[in-house]
mmCIF file of C-alpha atoms and ligand atoms in Angstrom:
data_model
loop_
_atom_site.group_PDB
_atom_site.id
_atom_site.type_symbol
_atom_site.label_atom_id
_atom_site.label_comp_id
_atom_site.label_asym_id
_atom_site.label_seq_id
_atom_site.Cartn_x
_atom_site.Cartn_y
_atom_site.Cartn_z
ATOM 1 C CA MET A 1 0.000 0.000 0.000
ATOM 2 C CA LYS A 2 1.357 3.416 -0.966
ATOM 3 C CA PRO A 3 1.845 6.037 1.799
ATOM 4 C CA TRP A 4 -0.852 8.323 0.394
ATOM 5 C CA MET A 5 -3.307 5.447 0.579
ATOM 6 C CA VAL A 6 -2.646 5.085 4.314
ATOM 7 C CA VAL A 7 -3.195 8.812 4.837
ATOM 8 C CA LEU A 8 -6.373 8.662 2.779
ATOM 9 C CA LEU A 9 -7.604 5.637 4.682
ATOM 10 C CA VAL A 10 -7.178 7.368 8.048
ATOM 11 C CA ILE A 11 -8.687 10.694 6.989
ATOM 12 C CA ALA A 12 -11.496 9.079 5.046
ATOM 13 C CA GLY A 13 -12.268 6.971 8.102
ATOM 14 C CA ILE A 14 -12.592 10.150 10.169
ATOM 15 C CA LEU A 15 -14.686 11.762 7.420
ATOM 16 C CA CYS A 16 -17.046 8.798 7.309
ATOM 17 C CA PHE A 17 -17.204 8.630 11.107
ATOM 18 C CA LEU A 18 -18.259 12.294 11.251
ATOM 19 C CA ALA A 19 -20.702 11.681 8.433
ATOM 20 C CA ARG A 20 -22.325 8.778 10.290
ATOM 21 C CA TRP A 21 -22.849 10.977 13.307
ATOM 22 C CA GLY A 22 -24.745 13.526 11.307
ATOM 23 C CA LYS A 23 -22.133 16.195 10.950
ATOM 24 C CA LEU A 24 -21.946 15.788 7.216
ATOM 25 C CA VAL A 25 -24.702 13.340 6.291
ATOM 26 C CA PRO A 26 -27.199 11.699 8.643
ATOM 27 C CA ALA A 27 -26.400 8.135 7.557
ATOM 28 C CA MET A 28 -24.267 6.379 5.015
ATOM 29 C CA GLY A 29 -27.112 4.127 3.877
ATOM 30 C CA PRO A 30 -29.047 4.818 0.701
ATOM 31 C CA VAL A 31 -29.758 8.520 0.312
ATOM 32 C CA THR A 32 -33.158 9.329 -1.114
ATOM 33 C CA THR A 33 -33.385 12.601 -2.976
ATOM 34 C CA ASP A 34 -35.105 13.939 -6.063
ATOM 35 C CA TYR A 35 -32.229 12.330 -7.901
ATOM 36 C CA GLY A 36 -32.483 8.938 -6.149
ATOM 37 C CA ARG A 37 -29.150 7.733 -4.825
ATOM 38 C CA PRO A 38 -26.558 9.780 -6.675
ATOM 39 C CA VAL A 39 -23.769 8.176 -8.659
ATOM 40 C CA VAL A 40 -20.735 10.412 -8.960
ATOM 41 C CA VAL A 41 -19.200 10.439 -12.419
ATOM 42 C CA LEU A 42 -15.531 11.258 -11.913
ATOM 43 C CA ASP A 43 -14.055 12.739 -15.065
ATOM 44 C CA ALA A 44 -10.291 13.095 -15.457
ATOM 45 C CA GLY A 45 -9.996 15.763 -18.136
ATOM 46 C CA HIS A 46 -8.013 15.156 -21.361
ATOM 47 C CA GLY A 47 -5.943 11.956 -21.887
ATOM 48 C CA GLY A 48 -3.943 10.179 -24.561
ATOM 49 C CA GLU A 49 -2.785 12.523 -27.315
ATOM 50 C CA ASP A 50 -4.520 15.414 -25.532
ATOM 51 C CA GLY A 51 -2.358 16.170 -22.510
ATOM 52 C CA GLY A 52 -4.047 19.500 -21.719
ATOM 53 C CA ALA A 53 -1.900 22.097 -19.950
ATOM 54 C CA VAL A 54 1.758 21.363 -19.181
ATOM 55 C CA THR A 55 4.026 22.435 -16.303
ATOM 56 C CA ALA A 56 7.377 24.126 -16.957
ATOM 57 C CA SER A 57 8.994 20.773 -16.159
ATOM 58 C CA GLY A 58 6.861 18.983 -18.773
ATOM 59 C CA HIS A 59 4.281 17.249 -16.583
ATOM 60 C CA ARG A 60 0.943 16.888 -18.320
ATOM 61 C CA GLU A 61 -2.387 18.021 -16.925
ATOM 62 C CA SER A 62 -4.035 14.786 -18.103
ATOM 63 C CA ASP A 63 -1.799 12.721 -15.781
ATOM 64 C CA ILE A 64 -2.398 14.982 -12.757
ATOM 65 C CA ASN A 65 -6.157 14.909 -13.412
ATOM 66 C CA LEU A 66 -6.137 11.106 -13.434
ATOM 67 C CA GLN A 67 -4.026 10.865 -10.262
ATOM 68 C CA ILE A 68 -6.520 13.099 -8.412
ATOM 69 C CA VAL A 69 -9.543 11.231 -9.796
ATOM 70 C CA LYS A 70 -8.104 7.885 -8.643
ATOM 71 C CA LYS A 71 -7.630 9.269 -5.125
ATOM 72 C CA MET A 72 -11.204 10.565 -5.187
ATOM 73 C CA GLU A 73 -12.475 7.185 -6.355
ATOM 74 C CA TYR A 74 -10.674 5.582 -3.423
ATOM 75 C CA VAL A 75 -11.891 7.954 -0.714
ATOM 76 C CA MET A 76 -15.454 8.045 -2.079
ATOM 77 C CA ALA A 77 -15.563 4.240 -2.075
ATOM 78 C CA LEU A 78 -14.513 4.289 1.573
ATOM 79 C CA CYS A 79 -17.429 6.646 2.267
ATOM 80 C CA GLY A 80 -19.898 4.397 0.457
ATOM 81 C CA VAL A 81 -20.288 6.695 -2.530
ATOM 82 C CA GLU A 82 -20.825 4.944 -5.855
ATOM 83 C CA THR A 83 -18.596 6.293 -8.608
ATOM 84 C CA VAL A 84 -18.060 5.821 -12.324
ATOM 85 C CA LEU A 85 -14.872 6.966 -14.050
ATOM 86 C CA THR A 86 -14.910 8.312 -17.594
ATOM 87 C CA ARG A 87 -11.347 7.017 -17.962
ATOM 88 C CA SER A 88 -8.989 5.116 -15.675
ATOM 89 C CA GLU A 89 -5.979 5.142 -18.021
ATOM 90 C CA ASP A 90 -4.039 7.618 -20.121
ATOM 91 C CA VAL A 91 -6.286 7.376 -23.172
ATOM 92 C CA SER A 92 -8.387 9.544 -25.425
ATOM 93 C CA LEU A 93 -12.018 8.397 -25.466
ATOM 94 C CA HIS A 94 -12.743 9.121 -29.124
ATOM 95 C CA ALA A 95 -14.531 6.724 -31.463
ATOM 96 C CA PRO A 96 -12.239 4.576 -33.668
ATOM 97 C CA GLY A 97 -13.459 6.242 -36.845
ATOM 98 C CA ALA A 98 -12.512 9.786 -35.833
ATOM 99 C CA ALA A 99 -9.724 10.792 -38.213
ATOM 100 C CA GLU A 100 -8.793 14.444 -37.625
ATOM 101 C CA ARG A 101 -7.522 15.663 -34.283
ATOM 102 C CA GLY A 102 -10.456 18.077 -33.869
ATOM 103 C CA GLU A 103 -12.861 15.281 -34.702
ATOM 104 C CA ARG A 104 -11.202 13.034 -32.130
ATOM 105 C CA LYS A 105 -11.490 15.760 -29.455
ATOM 106 C CA GLU A 106 -15.185 16.263 -30.159
ATOM 107 C CA SER A 107 -15.767 12.507 -30.186
ATOM 108 C CA ASP A 108 -13.918 12.187 -26.860
ATOM 109 C CA LEU A 109 -16.089 14.866 -25.219
ATOM 110 C CA SER A 110 -19.230 13.401 -26.753
ATOM 111 C CA TYR A 111 -18.368 10.004 -25.219
ATOM 112 C CA ARG A 112 -17.956 11.609 -21.790
ATOM 113 C CA ALA A 113 -21.283 13.452 -22.091
ATOM 114 C CA ASP A 114 -23.054 10.243 -23.180
ATOM 115 C CA LEU A 115 -21.603 8.371 -20.206
ATOM 116 C CA VAL A 116 -22.900 11.050 -17.821
ATOM 117 C CA ASN A 117 -26.326 11.167 -19.478
ATOM 118 C CA ASN A 118 -26.624 7.375 -19.460
ATOM 119 C CA THR A 119 -25.787 7.139 -15.740
ATOM 120 C CA SER A 120 -28.892 7.207 -13.546
ATOM 121 C CA ASN A 121 -28.902 9.950 -10.918
ATOM 122 C CA ALA A 122 -25.496 11.176 -12.012
ATOM 123 C CA MET A 123 -23.596 14.039 -10.439
ATOM 124 C CA LEU A 124 -20.538 14.990 -12.461
ATOM 125 C CA ILE A 125 -17.180 16.081 -11.068
ATOM 126 C CA SER A 126 -14.731 16.941 -13.842
ATOM 127 C CA ILE A 127 -11.146 17.457 -12.721
ATOM 128 C CA HIS A 128 -8.843 19.823 -14.609
ATOM 129 C CA GLN A 129 -5.787 22.023 -14.063
ATOM 130 C CA ASN A 130 -5.616 25.651 -15.081
ATOM 131 C CA GLN A 131 -3.008 27.787 -16.813
ATOM 132 C CA PHE A 132 -2.621 31.518 -17.417
ATOM 133 C CA SER A 133 -0.154 33.887 -19.084
ATOM 134 C CA ASP A 134 0.626 35.569 -15.734
ATOM 135 C CA PRO A 135 2.576 32.984 -13.689
ATOM 136 C CA SER A 136 1.735 34.699 -10.397
ATOM 137 C CA VAL A 137 -1.924 33.670 -10.640
ATOM 138 C CA SER A 138 -2.805 30.638 -8.496
ATOM 139 C CA GLY A 139 -5.649 28.933 -6.643
ATOM 140 C CA ALA A 140 -8.243 26.250 -7.240
ATOM 141 C CA GLN A 141 -11.541 27.404 -8.720
ATOM 142 C CA VAL A 142 -14.896 25.675 -9.072
ATOM 143 C CA PHE A 143 -17.357 26.151 -11.931
ATOM 144 C CA TYR A 144 -20.886 24.790 -11.550
ATOM 145 C CA THR A 145 -23.911 23.972 -13.691
ATOM 146 C CA LEU A 146 -26.956 26.216 -13.856
ATOM 147 C CA GLY A 147 -29.503 25.782 -11.046
ATOM 148 C CA ASP A 148 -29.721 25.861 -7.265
ATOM 149 C CA VAL A 149 -28.088 22.473 -6.717
ATOM 150 C CA GLY A 150 -25.105 23.324 -8.907
ATOM 151 C CA ARG A 151 -24.611 26.745 -7.320
ATOM 152 C CA GLN A 152 -24.915 25.471 -3.744
ATOM 153 C CA TRP A 153 -22.609 22.529 -4.431
ATOM 154 C CA GLY A 154 -20.102 24.700 -6.290
ATOM 155 C CA GLU A 155 -19.935 27.325 -3.569
ATOM 156 C CA SER A 156 -19.507 24.795 -0.767
ATOM 157 C CA THR A 157 -16.789 23.010 -2.738
ATOM 158 C CA GLN A 158 -14.967 26.310 -3.272
ATOM 159 C CA GLN A 159 -15.271 26.966 0.467
ATOM 160 C CA ALA A 160 -13.930 23.489 1.303
ATOM 161 C CA LEU A 161 -10.962 24.017 -1.004
ATOM 162 C CA ARG A 162 -10.247 27.296 0.777
ATOM 163 C CA ASP A 163 -10.670 25.852 4.281
ATOM 164 C CA LEU A 164 -8.890 22.534 3.786
ATOM 165 C CA VAL A 165 -6.322 23.163 1.035
ATOM 166 C CA ASP A 166 -5.317 26.829 0.690
ATOM 167 C CA GLU A 167 -6.578 29.531 3.037
ATOM 168 C CA THR A 168 -5.066 32.247 0.830
ATOM 169 C CA ASN A 169 -7.221 31.240 -2.133
ATOM 170 C CA THR A 170 -9.536 34.176 -2.962
ATOM 171 C CA LYS A 171 -11.142 32.581 -6.024
ATOM 172 C CA LYS A 172 -14.940 32.450 -6.136
ATOM 173 C CA ALA A 173 -17.128 29.696 -7.554
ATOM 174 C CA LYS A 174 -18.777 30.662 -10.843
ATOM 175 C CA GLN A 175 -21.327 29.248 -13.232
ATOM 176 C CA VAL A 176 -19.600 27.273 -15.966
ATOM 177 C CA SER A 177 -19.432 28.968 -19.360
ATOM 178 C CA GLU A 178 -21.895 27.770 -22.008
ATOM 179 C CA ASP A 179 -19.048 27.075 -24.413
ATOM 180 C CA VAL A 180 -17.623 24.246 -22.287
ATOM 181 C CA TYR A 181 -18.812 21.306 -24.404
ATOM 182 C CA LEU A 182 -19.183 18.649 -21.721
ATOM 183 C CA PHE A 183 -21.232 20.881 -19.440
ATOM 184 C CA SER A 184 -23.505 22.179 -22.161
ATOM 185 C CA HIS A 185 -24.328 18.582 -23.156
ATOM 186 C CA ILE A 186 -25.353 17.149 -19.775
ATOM 187 C CA SER A 187 -28.569 17.529 -17.818
ATOM 188 C CA CYS A 188 -27.435 16.597 -14.285
ATOM 189 C CA PRO A 189 -25.720 18.791 -11.659
ATOM 190 C CA GLY A 190 -22.000 19.038 -12.289
ATOM 191 C CA LEU A 191 -18.798 20.704 -11.191
ATOM 192 C CA LEU A 192 -15.721 21.580 -13.174
ATOM 193 C CA VAL A 193 -12.900 21.803 -10.636
ATOM 194 C CA GLU A 194 -9.768 23.580 -11.821
ATOM 195 C CA CYS A 195 -7.485 22.348 -9.045
ATOM 196 C CA GLY A 196 -4.736 24.910 -9.594
ATOM 197 C CA PHE A 197 -2.497 26.672 -12.102
ATOM 198 C CA LEU A 198 0.231 24.666 -13.806
ATOM 199 C CA SER A 199 1.625 28.029 -14.987
ATOM 200 C CA ASN A 200 2.435 28.901 -11.351
ATOM 201 C CA GLY A 201 5.671 27.140 -10.373
ATOM 202 C CA VAL A 202 4.869 26.778 -6.662
ATOM 203 C CA GLU A 203 1.351 25.517 -7.220
ATOM 204 C CA ALA A 204 2.452 23.204 -10.039
ATOM 205 C CA SER A 205 5.013 21.587 -7.702
ATOM 206 C CA LEU A 206 2.324 21.033 -5.063
ATOM 207 C CA LEU A 207 -0.126 19.599 -7.600
ATOM 208 C CA LEU A 208 2.423 16.906 -8.470
ATOM 209 C CA THR A 209 2.573 15.600 -4.890
ATOM 210 C CA ASP A 210 0.419 12.813 -3.424
ATOM 211 C CA GLY A 211 -0.125 14.858 -0.272
ATOM 212 C CA TYR A 212 -1.618 17.868 -2.048
ATOM 213 C CA GLN A 213 -3.660 15.670 -4.374
ATOM 214 C CA THR A 214 -5.006 13.889 -1.288
ATOM 215 C CA GLN A 215 -5.986 17.197 0.323
ATOM 216 C CA LEU A 216 -7.844 18.210 -2.830
ATOM 217 C CA SER A 217 -9.602 14.837 -3.002
ATOM 218 C CA LEU A 218 -10.751 15.034 0.602
ATOM 219 C CA ALA A 219 -11.975 18.618 0.289
ATOM 220 C CA ILE A 220 -14.006 17.831 -2.841
ATOM 221 C CA THR A 221 -15.400 14.611 -1.307
ATOM 222 C CA GLY A 222 -16.297 16.363 1.956
ATOM 223 C CA ALA A 223 -18.173 19.047 0.023
ATOM 224 C CA TYR A 224 -19.992 16.347 -1.962
ATOM 225 C CA LEU A 225 -21.140 14.611 1.243
ATOM 226 C CA HIS A 226 -22.310 17.967 2.557
ATOM 227 C CA GLN A 227 -24.202 18.599 -0.677
ATOM 228 C CA ILE A 228 -26.138 15.337 -0.615
ATOM 229 C CA GLN A 229 -27.070 16.105 2.973
ATOM 230 C CA MET A 230 -28.467 19.466 1.837
ATOM 231 C CA MET A 231 -30.354 17.838 -1.037
ATOM 232 C CA SER A 232 -31.757 15.204 1.260
ATOM 233 C CA LYS A 233 -32.966 17.804 3.771
ATOM 234 C CA ALA A 234 -34.551 19.839 0.996
ATOM 235 C CA THR A 235 -36.576 16.857 -0.215
ATOM 236 C CA GLY A 236 -37.304 15.390 3.227
ATOM 237 C CA GLY A 237 -35.387 12.236 2.439
ATOM 238 C CA ILE A 238 -33.569 9.865 4.810
HETATM 239 ZN ZN1 ZN B 1 -8.107 20.899 -18.778
#
């Protein structure tokens, strides 16, 4: 077992213990909401020939996204949350017939959207890394889907990232732009989490470590558990 797995196991145990005692969710049994029991679709952005953003040292966003998603899959499983991954390897998800690079990218995103839309009671968490021309810019930022659930979930996730990962982060959660393909092609609540800026040397170094990735995973999972508690209360479930 890798060291980060031990850390995750301990912290996730505490998280689940608190959840069982009603601090985060009233019980870890089936949660009844308008959406039924949610299934979290964990989406590691990019993959294969599409590496996404790149650090100054050449590390690809697609690999960091997948490392974080795998940690989230692990900690969510420990908390009894059902998950589905859009990809669990370094691959593009395009259809075999897609010839041009642009066609492959569209096909890849279309596959992800179909997977989300074909998953009952899905809630999407798409993990990405940011980049910007000014290398001093840093901080994780959450973008959410239109609607009360998305906004509430997005804002509490942004708060969790501030409280548990980086107290100096002044970024605010925002509604996701309509031109983000995946989010304009799904109908369930979803978050796009830009975990940090690969163009910022300090943040990029942190994002490559198991410890920081674990912190991010726990913050996002904690906010998810909080969100399903809110949804359950709103619908009188449990
Ligand atoms: Zn990206």
